[in-house]
Structures are given as C-alpha cells and as structure tokens.
Short mmCIF file of C-alpha atoms in Angstrom, two decimals:
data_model
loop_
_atom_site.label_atom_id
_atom_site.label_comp_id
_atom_site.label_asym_id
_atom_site.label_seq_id
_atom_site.Cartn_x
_atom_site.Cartn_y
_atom_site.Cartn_z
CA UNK F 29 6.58 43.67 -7.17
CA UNK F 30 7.66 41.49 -4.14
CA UNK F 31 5.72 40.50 -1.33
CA UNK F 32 7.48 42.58 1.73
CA UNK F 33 7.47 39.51 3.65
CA UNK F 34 9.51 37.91 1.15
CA UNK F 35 13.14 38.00 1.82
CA UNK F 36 15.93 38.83 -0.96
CA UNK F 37 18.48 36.21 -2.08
CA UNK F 38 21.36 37.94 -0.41
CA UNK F 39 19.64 38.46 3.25
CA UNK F 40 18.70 34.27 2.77
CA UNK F 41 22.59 33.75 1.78
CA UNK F 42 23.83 36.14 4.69
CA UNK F 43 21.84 34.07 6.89
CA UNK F 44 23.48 30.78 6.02
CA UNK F 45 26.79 32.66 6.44
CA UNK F 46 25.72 33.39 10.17
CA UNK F 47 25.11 30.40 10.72
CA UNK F 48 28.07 28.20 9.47
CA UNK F 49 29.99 30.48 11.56
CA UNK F 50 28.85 28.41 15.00
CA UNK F 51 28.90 25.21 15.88
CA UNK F 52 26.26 22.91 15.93
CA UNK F 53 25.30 20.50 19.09
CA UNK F 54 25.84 16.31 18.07
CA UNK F 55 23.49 14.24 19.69
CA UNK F 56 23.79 10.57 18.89
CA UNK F 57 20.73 8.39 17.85
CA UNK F 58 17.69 7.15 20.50
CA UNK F 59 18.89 4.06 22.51
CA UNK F 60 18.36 0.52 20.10
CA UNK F 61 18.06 2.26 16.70
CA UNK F 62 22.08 1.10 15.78
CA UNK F 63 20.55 -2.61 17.60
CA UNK F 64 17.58 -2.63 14.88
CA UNK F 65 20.13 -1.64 11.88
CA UNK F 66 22.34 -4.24 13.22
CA UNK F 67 19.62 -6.94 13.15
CA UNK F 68 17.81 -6.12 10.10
CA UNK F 69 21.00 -6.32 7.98
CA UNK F 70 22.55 -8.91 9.84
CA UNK F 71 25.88 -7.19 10.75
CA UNK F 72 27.19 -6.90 13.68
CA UNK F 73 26.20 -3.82 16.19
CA UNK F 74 29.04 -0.70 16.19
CA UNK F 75 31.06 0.08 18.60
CA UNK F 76 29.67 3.86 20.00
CA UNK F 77 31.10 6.20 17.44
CA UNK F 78 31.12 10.31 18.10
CA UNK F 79 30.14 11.90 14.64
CA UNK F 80 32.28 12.23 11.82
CA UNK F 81 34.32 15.05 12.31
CA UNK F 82 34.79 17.92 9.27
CA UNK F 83 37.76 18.27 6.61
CA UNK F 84 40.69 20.64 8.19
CA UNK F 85 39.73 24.28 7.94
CA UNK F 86 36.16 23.48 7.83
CA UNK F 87 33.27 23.70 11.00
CA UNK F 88 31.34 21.40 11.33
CA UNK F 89 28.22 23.26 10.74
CA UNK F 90 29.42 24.02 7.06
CA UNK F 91 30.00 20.36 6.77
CA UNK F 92 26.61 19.61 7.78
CA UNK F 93 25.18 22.57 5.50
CA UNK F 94 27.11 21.31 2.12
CA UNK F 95 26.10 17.89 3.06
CA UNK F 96 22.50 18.21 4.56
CA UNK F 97 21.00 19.57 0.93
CA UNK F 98 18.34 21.78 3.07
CA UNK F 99 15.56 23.02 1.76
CA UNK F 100 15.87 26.32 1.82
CA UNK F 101 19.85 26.57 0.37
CA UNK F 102 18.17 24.47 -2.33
CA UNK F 103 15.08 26.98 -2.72
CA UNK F 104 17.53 29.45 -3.09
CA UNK F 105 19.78 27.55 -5.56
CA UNK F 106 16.79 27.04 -7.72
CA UNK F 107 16.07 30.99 -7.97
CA UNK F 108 19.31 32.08 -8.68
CA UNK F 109 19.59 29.37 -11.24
CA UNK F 110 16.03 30.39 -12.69
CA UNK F 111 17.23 33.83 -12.68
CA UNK F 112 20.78 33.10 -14.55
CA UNK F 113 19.00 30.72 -16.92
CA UNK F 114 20.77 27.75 -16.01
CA UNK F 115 19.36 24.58 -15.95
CA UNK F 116 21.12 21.32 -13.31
CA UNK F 117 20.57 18.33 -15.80
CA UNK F 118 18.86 15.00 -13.80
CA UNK F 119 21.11 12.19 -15.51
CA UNK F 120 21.05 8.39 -15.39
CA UNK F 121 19.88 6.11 -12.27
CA UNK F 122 23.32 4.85 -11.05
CA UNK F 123 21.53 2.95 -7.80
CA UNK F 124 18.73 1.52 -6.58
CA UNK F 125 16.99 0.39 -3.43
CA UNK F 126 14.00 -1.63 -2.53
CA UNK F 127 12.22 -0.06 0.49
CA UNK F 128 10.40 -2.98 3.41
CA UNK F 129 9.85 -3.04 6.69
CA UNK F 130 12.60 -4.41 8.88
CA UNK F 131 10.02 -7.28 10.07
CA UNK F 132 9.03 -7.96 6.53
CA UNK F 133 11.84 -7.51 3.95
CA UNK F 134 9.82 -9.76 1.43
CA UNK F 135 7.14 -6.90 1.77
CA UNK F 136 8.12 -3.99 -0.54
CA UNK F 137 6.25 -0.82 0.61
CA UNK F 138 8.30 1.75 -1.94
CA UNK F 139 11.44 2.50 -3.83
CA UNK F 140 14.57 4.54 -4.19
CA UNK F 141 16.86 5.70 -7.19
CA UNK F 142 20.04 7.71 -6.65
CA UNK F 143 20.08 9.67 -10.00
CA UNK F 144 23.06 11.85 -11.15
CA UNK F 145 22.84 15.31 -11.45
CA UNK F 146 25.73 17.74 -12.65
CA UNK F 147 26.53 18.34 -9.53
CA UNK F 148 25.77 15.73 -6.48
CA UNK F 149 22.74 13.05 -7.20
CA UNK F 150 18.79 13.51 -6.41
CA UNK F 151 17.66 10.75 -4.30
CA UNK F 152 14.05 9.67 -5.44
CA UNK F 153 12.00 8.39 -3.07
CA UNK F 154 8.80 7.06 -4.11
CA UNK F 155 5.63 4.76 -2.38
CA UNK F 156 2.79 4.23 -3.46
CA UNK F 157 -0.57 6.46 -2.50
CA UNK F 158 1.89 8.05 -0.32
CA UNK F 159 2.66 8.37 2.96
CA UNK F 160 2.24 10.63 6.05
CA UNK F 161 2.12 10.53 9.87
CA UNK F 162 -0.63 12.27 12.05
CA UNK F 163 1.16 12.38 15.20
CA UNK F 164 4.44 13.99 13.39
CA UNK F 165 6.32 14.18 10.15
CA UNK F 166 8.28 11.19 7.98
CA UNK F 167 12.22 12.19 8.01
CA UNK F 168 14.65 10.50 5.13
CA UNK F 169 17.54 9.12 6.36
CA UNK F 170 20.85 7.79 5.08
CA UNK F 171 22.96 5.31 6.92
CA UNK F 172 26.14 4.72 6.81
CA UNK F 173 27.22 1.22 5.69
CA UNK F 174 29.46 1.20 8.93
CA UNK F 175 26.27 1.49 10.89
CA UNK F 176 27.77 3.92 12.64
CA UNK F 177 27.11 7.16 11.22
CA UNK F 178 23.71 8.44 9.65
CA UNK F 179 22.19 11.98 8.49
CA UNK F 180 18.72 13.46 7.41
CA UNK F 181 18.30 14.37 3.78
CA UNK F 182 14.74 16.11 4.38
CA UNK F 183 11.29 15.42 5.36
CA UNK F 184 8.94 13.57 3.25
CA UNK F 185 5.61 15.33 2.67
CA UNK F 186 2.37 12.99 1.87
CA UNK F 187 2.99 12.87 -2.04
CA UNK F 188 3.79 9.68 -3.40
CA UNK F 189 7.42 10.70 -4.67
CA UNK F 190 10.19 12.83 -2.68
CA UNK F 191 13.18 14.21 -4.14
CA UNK F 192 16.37 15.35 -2.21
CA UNK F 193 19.73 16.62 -3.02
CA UNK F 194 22.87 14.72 -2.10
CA UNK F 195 26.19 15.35 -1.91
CA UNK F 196 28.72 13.17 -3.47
CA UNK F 197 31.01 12.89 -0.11
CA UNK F 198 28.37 11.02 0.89
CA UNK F 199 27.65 8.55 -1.15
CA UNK F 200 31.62 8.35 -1.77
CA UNK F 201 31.85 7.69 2.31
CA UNK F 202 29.18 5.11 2.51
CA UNK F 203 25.79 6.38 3.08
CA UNK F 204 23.80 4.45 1.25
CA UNK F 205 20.95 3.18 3.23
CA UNK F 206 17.25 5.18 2.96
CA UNK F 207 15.73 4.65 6.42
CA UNK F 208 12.10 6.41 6.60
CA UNK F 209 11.05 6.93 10.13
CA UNK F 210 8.49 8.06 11.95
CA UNK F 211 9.43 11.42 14.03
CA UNK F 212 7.22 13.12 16.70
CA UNK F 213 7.39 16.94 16.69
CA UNK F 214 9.45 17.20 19.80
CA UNK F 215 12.64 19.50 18.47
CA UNK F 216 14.81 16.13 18.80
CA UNK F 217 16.76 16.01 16.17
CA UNK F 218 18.00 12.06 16.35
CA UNK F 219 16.36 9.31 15.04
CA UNK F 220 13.19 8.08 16.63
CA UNK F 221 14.28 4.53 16.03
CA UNK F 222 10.94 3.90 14.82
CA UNK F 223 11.39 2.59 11.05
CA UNK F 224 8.61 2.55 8.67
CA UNK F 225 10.81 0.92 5.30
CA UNK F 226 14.64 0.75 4.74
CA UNK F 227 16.78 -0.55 1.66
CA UNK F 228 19.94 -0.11 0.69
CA UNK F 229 21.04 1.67 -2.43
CA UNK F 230 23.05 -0.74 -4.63
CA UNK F 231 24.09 -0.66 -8.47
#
C-alpha cells in the first residue's frame, strides 16, 4: 500500500512535461564571481556572455532539465529502474580534481572523480568530516573552461561524499571545474560568488 501523499511515477513524469513546455528566466552570475575564476586560474576575465542557447528544436528548459541531473528526475529514474530490474553500471574514474580554496591552492580541503556510468558520468564529490553551512545550503557547480558559462549539478548535504549525475554534453563542451559555494536561502538562483574549494577535473 502507498502512502496517499506519495505521488505515482506518471503524475512526477507529467509534471516534468509541464514544465519543459515554458521557458525558464537566465540570470547571469553575482557581480566579481567571473573576476575570482579569472584570478584563481590565472586566465584572463570573459567578455559578458548571455547563456548558452539550446540545440534547434529544443527549449531551453529541456536543455537545462537533460543537463541539470535534478534530483527528483533522478529519484524517479532510480524507481523505474528498480522496478524494471535494471541496474546503471558505475565504471572507471576517467578524471580527477583536487578541491582548495582559491586563497590557498596548496591547501587541499576535498576531492572529485568524474566516473563513467552507462549513460552520462557520476561526479563524486568527497571532503573530509563533511561539510555544511548554517546560514544556507552548499551548491555544486561546474564551470565552464571558457569561464564564461557555469551550471548547478545539486546541493551538497553534510555527508562527507556527494554524488551527482552528469550529462556527457557537458563535459564534451567544457565544464569541468567543481566550484562549491556557499548559497544563502534567498530564491537566487546565481552564484553567490562566495567559494569554499574549486579544482578542475583533469585526466
């Protein structure tokens, strides 16, 4: 027997469908965080960039839903797997990243592997006796290599490891720096430009 607040794998999916059919509002990141990317990794600052628009024929909102791995498409990916009896192999570690603080990159406060999977990768995140903020949440980031371009993979609860789905269009277009930051529970949904650790994710 269910729980009758529990809602049934189609009314979840129909949701999502809703959804992708608007589109979603772009804001760009808080003033200075592209400055701090710029000087942490020594690269020059971007030029101001509008997001990345979507492949012909799709909204953006579905782009940001197949790319965003959200919790709750994968919560219901898991059940319908569990339910069909199939099982999404982890594979091999194909890239790694050492996580500091941009004032401190000798100081190595965590880690990051980008594992395969059968489809996409699982980006591991993992410090040490874990990690939470009291005035807000930790959001996992990836960055664009351009420095132009970044997107939230999920938030990062006060475990010690946190796993997230990935799509491969982005890792093929470039996003492969994990930026935790601290975020303040304001409904903004750009960066706070407050950095806790960042690495990039290299073979």
């Amino acid at each position: 027997m269910t729980d009758s607040n529990e809602l049934p794998l189609d009314a979840v999916a129909d949701r999502f469908r809703r959804a992708a059919r608007s589109e979603p509002d772009w804001s760009s990141p808080s003033p200075g965080t592209w400055d701090a990317i710029a000087a942490a990794t020594g690269l020059p600052g971007p030029a101001p960039a509008t997001p990345e628009p979507a492949p012909a024929g799709v909204s953006r909102r579905q782009w940001l839903f197949g790319l965003g791995g959200l919790a709750v498409g994968g919560a219901a990916g898991l059940a319908v797997g569990w339910l069909t009896g199939g099982r999404d192999e982890i594979g091999d570690t194909v890239r790694r990243a050492v996580l500091t603080p941009l004032d401190q990159p000798s100081q190595q406060l965590g880690r990051a592997e980008l594992l395969r999977r059968s489809v996409g990768y699982s980006l591991a995140v993992e410090v040490p006796g874990g990690l939470s903020n009291p005035d807000g949440y930790v959001e996992v980031w990836l960055i664009n290599t351009d420095l132009t371009r970044m997107i939230s993979v999920g938030v990062f609860a006060a475990d010690e490891v946190g796993r997230f789905t990935v799509d491969d269009a982005l890792i093929d277009s470039g996003y492969l720096i994990v930026d935790l930051s601290n975020e303040p529970f304001d409904d903004e949904p750009r960066h706070s430009g407050d950095t806790i650790m960042r690495g990039e994710l290299r073979a």
